[in-house]
PDB file of C-alpha atoms in Angstrom:
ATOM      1  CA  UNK H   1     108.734-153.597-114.533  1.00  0.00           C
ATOM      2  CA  UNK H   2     107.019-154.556-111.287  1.00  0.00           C
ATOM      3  CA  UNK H   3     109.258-157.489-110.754  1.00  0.00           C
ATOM      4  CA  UNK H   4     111.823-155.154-111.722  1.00  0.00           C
ATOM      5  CA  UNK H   5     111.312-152.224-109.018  1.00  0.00           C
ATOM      6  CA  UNK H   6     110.909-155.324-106.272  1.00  0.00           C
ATOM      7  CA  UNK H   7     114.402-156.326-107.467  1.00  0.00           C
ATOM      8  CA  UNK H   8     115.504-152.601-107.092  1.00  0.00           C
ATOM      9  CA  UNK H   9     114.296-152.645-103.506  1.00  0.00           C
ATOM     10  CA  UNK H  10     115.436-155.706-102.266  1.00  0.00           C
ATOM     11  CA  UNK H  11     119.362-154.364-103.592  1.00  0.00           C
ATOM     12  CA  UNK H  12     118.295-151.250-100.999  1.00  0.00           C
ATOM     13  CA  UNK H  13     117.741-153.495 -98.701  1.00  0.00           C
ATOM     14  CA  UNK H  14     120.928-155.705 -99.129  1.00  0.00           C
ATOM     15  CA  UNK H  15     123.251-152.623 -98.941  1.00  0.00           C
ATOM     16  CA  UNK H  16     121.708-150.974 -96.053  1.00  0.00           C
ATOM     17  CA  UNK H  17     120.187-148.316 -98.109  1.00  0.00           C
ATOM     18  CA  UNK H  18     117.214-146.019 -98.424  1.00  0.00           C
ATOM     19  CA  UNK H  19     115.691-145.300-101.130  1.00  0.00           C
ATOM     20  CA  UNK H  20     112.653-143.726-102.687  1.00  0.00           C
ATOM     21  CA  UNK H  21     110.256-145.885-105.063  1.00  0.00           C
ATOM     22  CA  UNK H  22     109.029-142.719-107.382  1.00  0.00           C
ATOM     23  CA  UNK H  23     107.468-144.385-110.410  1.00  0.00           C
ATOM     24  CA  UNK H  24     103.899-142.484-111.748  1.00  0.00           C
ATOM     25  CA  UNK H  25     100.830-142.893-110.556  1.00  0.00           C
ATOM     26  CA  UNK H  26      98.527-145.931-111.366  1.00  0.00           C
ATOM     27  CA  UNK H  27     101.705-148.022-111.910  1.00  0.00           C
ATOM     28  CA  UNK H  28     101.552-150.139-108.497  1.00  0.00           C
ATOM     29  CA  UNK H  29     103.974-148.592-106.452  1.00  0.00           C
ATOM     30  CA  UNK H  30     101.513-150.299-103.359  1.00  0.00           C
ATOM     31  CA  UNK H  31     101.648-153.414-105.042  1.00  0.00           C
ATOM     32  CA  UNK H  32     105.283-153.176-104.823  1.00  0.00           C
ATOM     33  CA  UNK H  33     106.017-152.836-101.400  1.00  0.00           C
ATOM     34  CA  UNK H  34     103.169-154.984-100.797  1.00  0.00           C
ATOM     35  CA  UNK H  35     105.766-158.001-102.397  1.00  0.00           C
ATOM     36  CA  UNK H  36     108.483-156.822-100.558  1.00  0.00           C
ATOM     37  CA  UNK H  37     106.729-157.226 -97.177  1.00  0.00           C
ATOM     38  CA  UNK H  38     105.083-160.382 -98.005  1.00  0.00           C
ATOM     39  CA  UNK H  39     108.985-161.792 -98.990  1.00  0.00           C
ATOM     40  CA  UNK H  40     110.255-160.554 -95.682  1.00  0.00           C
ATOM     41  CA  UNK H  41     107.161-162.513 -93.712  1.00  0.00           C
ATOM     42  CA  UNK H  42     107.839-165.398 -95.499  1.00  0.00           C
ATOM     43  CA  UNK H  43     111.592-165.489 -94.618  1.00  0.00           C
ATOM     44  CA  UNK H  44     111.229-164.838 -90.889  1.00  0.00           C
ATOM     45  CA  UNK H  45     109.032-167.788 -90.950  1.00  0.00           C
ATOM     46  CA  UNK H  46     111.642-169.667 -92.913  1.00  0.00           C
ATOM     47  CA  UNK H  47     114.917-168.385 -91.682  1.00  0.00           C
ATOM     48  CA  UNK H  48     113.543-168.277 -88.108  1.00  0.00           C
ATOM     49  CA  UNK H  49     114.587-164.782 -87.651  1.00  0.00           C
ATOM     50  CA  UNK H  50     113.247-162.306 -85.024  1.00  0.00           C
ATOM     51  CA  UNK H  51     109.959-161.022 -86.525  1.00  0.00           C
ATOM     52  CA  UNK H  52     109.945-157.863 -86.157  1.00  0.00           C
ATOM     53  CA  UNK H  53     106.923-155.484 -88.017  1.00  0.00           C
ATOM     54  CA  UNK H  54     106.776-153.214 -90.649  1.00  0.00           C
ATOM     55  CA  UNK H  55     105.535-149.522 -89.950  1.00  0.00           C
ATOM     56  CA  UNK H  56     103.872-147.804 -92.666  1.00  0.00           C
ATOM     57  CA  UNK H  57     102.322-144.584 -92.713  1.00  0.00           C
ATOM     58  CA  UNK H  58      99.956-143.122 -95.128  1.00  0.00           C
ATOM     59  CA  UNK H  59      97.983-140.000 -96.098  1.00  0.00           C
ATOM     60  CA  UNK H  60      94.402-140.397 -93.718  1.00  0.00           C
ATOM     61  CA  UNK H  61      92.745-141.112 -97.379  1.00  0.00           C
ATOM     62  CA  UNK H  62      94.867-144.319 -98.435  1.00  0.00           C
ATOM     63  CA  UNK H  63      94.442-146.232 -95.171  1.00  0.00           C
ATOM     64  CA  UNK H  64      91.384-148.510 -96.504  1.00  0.00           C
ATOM     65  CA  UNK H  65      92.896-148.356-100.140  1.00  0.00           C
ATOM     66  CA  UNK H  66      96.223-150.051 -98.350  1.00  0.00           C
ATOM     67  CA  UNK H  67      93.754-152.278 -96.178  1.00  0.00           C
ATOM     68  CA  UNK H  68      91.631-153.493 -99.424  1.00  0.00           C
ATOM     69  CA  UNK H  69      95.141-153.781-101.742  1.00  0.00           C
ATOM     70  CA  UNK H  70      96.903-155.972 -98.634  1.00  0.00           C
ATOM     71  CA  UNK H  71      93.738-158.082 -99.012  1.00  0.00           C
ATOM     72  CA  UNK H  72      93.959-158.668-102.408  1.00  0.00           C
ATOM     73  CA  UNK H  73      97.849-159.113-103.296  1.00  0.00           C
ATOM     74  CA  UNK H  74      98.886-160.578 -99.531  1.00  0.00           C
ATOM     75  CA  UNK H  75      96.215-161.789 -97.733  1.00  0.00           C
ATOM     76  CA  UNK H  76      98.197-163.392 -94.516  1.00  0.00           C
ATOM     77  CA  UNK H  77     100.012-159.872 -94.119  1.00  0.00           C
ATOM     78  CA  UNK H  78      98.736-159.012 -90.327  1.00  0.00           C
ATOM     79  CA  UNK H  79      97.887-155.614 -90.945  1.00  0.00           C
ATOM     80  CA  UNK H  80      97.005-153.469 -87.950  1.00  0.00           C
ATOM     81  CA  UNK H  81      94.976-150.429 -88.509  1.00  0.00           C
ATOM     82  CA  UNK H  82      96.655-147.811 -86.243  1.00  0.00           C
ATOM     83  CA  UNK H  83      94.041-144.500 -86.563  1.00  0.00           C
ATOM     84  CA  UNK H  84      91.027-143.461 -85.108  1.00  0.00           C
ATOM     85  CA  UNK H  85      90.430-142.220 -81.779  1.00  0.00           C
ATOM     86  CA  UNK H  86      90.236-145.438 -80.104  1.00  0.00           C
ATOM     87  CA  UNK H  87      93.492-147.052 -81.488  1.00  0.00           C
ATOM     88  CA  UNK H  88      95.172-149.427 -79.725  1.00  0.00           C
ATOM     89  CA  UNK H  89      98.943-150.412 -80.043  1.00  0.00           C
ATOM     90  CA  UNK H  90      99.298-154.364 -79.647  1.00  0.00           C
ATOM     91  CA  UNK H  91     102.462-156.550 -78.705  1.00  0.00           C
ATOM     92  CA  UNK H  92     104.703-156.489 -81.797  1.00  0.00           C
ATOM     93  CA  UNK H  93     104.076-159.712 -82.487  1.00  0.00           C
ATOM     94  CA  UNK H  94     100.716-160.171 -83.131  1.00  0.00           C
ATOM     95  CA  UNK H  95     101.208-157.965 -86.558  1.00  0.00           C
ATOM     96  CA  UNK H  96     103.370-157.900 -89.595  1.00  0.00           C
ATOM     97  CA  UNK H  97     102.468-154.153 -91.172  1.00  0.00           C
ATOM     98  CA  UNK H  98     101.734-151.839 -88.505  1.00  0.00           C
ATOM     99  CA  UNK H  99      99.532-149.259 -90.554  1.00  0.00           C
ATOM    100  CA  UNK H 100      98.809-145.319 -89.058  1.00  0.00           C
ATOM    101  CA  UNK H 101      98.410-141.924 -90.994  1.00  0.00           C
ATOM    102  CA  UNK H 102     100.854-138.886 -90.869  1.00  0.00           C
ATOM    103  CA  UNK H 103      98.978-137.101 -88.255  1.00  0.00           C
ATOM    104  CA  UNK H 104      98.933-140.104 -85.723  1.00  0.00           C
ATOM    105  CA  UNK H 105     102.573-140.503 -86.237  1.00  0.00           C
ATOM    106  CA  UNK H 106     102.873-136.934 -85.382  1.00  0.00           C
ATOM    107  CA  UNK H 107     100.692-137.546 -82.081  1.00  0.00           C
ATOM    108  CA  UNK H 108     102.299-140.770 -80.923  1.00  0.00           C
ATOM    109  CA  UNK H 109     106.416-140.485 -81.622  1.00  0.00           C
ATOM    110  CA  UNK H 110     106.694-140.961 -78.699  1.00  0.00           C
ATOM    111  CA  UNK H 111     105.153-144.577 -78.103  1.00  0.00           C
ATOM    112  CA  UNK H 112     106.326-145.332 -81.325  1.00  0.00           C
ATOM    113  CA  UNK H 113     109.699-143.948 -81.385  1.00  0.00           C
ATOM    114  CA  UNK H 114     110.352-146.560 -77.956  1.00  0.00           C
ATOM    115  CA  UNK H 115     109.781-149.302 -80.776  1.00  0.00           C
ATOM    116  CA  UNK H 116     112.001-151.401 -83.266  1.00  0.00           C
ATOM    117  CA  UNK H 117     110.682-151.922 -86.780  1.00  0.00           C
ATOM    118  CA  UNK H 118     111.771-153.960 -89.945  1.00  0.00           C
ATOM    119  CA  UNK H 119     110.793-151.262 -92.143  1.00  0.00           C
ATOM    120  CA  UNK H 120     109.642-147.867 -91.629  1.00  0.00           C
ATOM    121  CA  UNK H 121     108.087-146.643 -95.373  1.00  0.00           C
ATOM    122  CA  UNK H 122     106.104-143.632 -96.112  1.00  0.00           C
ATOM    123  CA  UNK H 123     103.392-143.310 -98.185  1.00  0.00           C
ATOM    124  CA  UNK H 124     102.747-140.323-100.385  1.00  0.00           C
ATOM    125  CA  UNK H 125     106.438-138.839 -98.965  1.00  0.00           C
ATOM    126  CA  UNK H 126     105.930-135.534-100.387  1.00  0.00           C
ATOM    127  CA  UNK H 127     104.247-134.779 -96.729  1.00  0.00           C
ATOM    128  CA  UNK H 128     107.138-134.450 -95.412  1.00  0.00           C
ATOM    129  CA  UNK H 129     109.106-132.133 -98.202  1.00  0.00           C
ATOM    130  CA  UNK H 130     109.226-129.441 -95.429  1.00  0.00           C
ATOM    131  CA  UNK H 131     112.151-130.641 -93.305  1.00  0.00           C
ATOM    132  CA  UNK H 132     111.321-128.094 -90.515  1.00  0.00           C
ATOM    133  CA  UNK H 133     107.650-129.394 -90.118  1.00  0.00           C
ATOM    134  CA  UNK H 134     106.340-131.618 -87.069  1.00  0.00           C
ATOM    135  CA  UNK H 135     105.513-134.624 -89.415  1.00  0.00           C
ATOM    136  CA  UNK H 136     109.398-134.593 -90.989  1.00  0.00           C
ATOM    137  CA  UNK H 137     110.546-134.340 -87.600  1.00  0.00           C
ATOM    138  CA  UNK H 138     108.619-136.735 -86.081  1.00  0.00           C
ATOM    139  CA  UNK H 139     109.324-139.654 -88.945  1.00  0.00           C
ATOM    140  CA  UNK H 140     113.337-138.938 -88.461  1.00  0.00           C
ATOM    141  CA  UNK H 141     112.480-140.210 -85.178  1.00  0.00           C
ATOM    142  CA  UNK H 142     111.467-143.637 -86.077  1.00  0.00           C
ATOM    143  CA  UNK H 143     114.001-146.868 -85.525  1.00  0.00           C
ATOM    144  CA  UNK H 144     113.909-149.333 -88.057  1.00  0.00           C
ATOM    145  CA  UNK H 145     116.453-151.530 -89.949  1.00  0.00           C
ATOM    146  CA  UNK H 146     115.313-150.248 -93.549  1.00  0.00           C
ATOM    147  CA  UNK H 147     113.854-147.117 -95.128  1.00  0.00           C
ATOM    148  CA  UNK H 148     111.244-146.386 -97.829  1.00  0.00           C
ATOM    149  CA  UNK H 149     109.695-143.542 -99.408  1.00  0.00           C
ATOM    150  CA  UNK H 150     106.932-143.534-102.110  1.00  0.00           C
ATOM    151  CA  UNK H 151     105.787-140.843-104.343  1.00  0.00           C
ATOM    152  CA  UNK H 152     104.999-140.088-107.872  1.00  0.00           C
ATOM    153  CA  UNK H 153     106.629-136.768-107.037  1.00  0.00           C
ATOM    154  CA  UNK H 154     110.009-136.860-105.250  1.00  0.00           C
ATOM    155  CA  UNK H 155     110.315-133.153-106.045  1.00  0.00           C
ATOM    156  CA  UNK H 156     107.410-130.517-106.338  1.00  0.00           C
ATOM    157  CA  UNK H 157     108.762-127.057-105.760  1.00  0.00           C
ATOM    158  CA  UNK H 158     112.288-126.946-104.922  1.00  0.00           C
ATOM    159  CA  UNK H 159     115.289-128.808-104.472  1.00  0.00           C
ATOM    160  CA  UNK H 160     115.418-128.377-100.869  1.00  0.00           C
ATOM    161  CA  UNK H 161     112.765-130.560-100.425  1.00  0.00           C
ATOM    162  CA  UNK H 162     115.101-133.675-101.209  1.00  0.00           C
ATOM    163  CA  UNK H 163     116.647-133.023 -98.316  1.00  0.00           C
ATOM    164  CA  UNK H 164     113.853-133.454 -96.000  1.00  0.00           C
ATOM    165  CA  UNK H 165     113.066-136.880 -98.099  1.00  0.00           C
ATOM    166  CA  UNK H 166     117.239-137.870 -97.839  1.00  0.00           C
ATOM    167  CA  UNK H 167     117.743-137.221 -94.412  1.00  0.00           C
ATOM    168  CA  UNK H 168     114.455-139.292 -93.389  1.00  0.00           C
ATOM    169  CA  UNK H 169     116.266-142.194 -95.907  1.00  0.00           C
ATOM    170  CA  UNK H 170     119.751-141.917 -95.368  1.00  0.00           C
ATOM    171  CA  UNK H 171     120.279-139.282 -92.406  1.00  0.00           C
ATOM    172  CA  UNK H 172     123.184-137.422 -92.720  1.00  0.00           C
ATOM    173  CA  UNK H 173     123.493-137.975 -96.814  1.00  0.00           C
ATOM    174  CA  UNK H 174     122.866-134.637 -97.856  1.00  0.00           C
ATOM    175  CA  UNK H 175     124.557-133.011 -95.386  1.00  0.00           C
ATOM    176  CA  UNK H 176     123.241-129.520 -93.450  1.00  0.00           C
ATOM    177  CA  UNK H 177     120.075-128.414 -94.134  1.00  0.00           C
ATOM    178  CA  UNK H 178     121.170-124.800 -94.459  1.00  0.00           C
ATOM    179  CA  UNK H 179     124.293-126.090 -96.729  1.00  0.00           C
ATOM    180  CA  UNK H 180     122.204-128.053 -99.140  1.00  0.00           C
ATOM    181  CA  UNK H 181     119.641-125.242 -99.258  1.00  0.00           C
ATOM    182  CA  UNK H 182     122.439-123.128-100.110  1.00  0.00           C
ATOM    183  CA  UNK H 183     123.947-125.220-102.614  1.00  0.00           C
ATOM    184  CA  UNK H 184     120.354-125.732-104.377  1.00  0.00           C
ATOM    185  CA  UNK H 185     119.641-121.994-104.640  1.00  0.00           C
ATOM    186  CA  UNK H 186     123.105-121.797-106.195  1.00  0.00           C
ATOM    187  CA  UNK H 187     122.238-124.497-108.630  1.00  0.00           C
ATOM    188  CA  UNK H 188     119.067-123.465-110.067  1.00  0.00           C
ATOM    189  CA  UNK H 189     120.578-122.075-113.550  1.00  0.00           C
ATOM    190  CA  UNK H 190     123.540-124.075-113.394  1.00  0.00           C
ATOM    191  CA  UNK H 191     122.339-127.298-115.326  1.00  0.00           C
ATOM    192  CA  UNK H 192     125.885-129.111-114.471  1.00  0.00           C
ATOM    193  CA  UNK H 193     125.353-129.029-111.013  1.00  0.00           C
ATOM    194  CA  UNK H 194     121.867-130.561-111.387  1.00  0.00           C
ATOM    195  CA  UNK H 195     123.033-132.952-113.539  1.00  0.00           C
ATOM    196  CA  UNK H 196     125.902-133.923-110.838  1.00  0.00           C
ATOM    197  CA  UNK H 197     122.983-134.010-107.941  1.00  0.00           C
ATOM    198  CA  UNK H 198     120.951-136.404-110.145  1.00  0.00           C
ATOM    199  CA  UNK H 199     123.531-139.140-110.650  1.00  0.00           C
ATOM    200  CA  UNK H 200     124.601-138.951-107.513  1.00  0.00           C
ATOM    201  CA  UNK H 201     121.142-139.791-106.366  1.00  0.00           C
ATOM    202  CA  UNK H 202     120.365-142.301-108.966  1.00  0.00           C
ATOM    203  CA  UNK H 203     120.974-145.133-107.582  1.00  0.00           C
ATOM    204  CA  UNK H 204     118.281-144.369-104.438  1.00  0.00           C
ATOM    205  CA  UNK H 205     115.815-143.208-106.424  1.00  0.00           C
ATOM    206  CA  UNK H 206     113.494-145.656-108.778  1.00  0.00           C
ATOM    207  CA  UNK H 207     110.994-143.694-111.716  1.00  0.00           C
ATOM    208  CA  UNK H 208     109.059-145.296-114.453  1.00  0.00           C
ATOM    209  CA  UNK H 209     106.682-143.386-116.080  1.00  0.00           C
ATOM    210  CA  UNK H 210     103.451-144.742-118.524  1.00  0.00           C
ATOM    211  CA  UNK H 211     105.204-144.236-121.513  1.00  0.00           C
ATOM    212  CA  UNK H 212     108.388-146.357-120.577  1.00  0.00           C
ATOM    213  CA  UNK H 213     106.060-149.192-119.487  1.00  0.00           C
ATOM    214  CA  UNK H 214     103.485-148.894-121.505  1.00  0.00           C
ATOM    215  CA  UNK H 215     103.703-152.411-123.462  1.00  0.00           C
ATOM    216  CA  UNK H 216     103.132-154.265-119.892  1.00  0.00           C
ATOM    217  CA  UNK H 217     100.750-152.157-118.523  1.00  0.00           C
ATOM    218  CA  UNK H 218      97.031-153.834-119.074  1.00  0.00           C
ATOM    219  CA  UNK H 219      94.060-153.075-121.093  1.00  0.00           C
ATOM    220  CA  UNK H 220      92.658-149.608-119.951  1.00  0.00           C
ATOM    221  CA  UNK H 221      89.550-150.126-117.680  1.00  0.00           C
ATOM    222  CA  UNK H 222      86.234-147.974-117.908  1.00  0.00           C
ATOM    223  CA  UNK H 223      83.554-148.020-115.246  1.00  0.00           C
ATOM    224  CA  UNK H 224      81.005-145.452-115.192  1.00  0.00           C
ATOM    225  CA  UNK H 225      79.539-144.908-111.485  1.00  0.00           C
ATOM    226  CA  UNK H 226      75.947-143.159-111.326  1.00  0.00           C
ATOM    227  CA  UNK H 227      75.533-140.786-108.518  1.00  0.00           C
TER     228      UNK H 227
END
């Protein structure tokens, strides 16, 4: 299912689309994306292309989990830790992943809005389900040739807070904020109209829960940690 959802992305990626990577938790969503950036470092270096970087932001509490997991599944990814109060923003080409939280996007749009990257993917998306917040504003900012959103949890209160997600992935998709708003308060008992909305999102969103993959997933690990 992995080699499935990398599939799935690089499609997004071949039709100029963006599109949210939503399967459940503990199914390697990181791992994922991890592929996908390794496969576009090794066909810059290939295809001689211009190598441009990868900018992913994260939650604050994921940055060494997304350090340790590049380690492991890519090790020559050039990650750049972006965070902390001394951060420093090298040339573009002396890294391949670019790697900052929400909040230091939020701070430095504007030094990083002046850039050009490959990708621009968020991490834990749901922090930017309010469209009128400083962090959703901020990421619409961002250039980059391709999109990507990751969460278990594409929708946690409303259906207003796809639009926030859409227009970071495909501005302009869902239209007016206040019209899609609108149209999902109008919606909320009428199950054809959320049945339209879904399959007209399908193909840009990606969820697999435990269940579905359950005969690939491995053995369950136990580890008991005295404190």
């Amino acid at each position: 299912y992995q080699k499935e959802g990398l599939g799935w992305l690089h499609f997004l990626r071949d039709f100029g689309l963006g599109g949210c990577l939503a399967d459940d938790m503990g199914l390697g969503k990181t791992v994922q994306v991890l592929a996908l950036l390794e496969a576009r470092r090794l066909r810059r270096l290939k295809k001689g292309e211009e190598r441009r970087p990868s900018l992913v932001i994260v939650p604050k509490s994921l940055i060494f989990n997304w350090i340790d997991e590049a380690a492991r599944f890519a090790p020559k990814l050039r990650i750049h830790n972006f965070t902390g109060v001394e951060r420093e923003l090298p040339e573009p080409s002396e890294y391949d992943v670019l790697l900052t939280t929400y909040a230091t996007m939020r701070i430095e749009i504007l030094q990083l809005s002046k850039l050009r990257f490959d990708y621009a993917i968020l991490d834990e998306a749901t922090a930017i389900k309010n469209g009128t917040a400083l962090a959703a504003k901020a990421s619409r900012l961002l250039v980059a040739d391709h999109r990507l959103a990751m969460t278990g949890t594409p929708v946690e209160n409303h259906l207003g807070e796809l639009w926030s997600l859409f227009e970071f992935l495909n501005p302009g998709m869902l239209g007016a904020s206040a019209a899609f708003q609108a149209f999902s308060r109008k919606s909320a008992g009428e199950n054809g109209s959320i049945e339209m909305l879904a399959h007209a999102l399908r193909p840009y969103l990606l969820r697999r829960t435990k269940e579905q993959v359950l005969t690939e997933l491995p053995e369950k690990m136990e580890q008991t940690i005295h404190c």
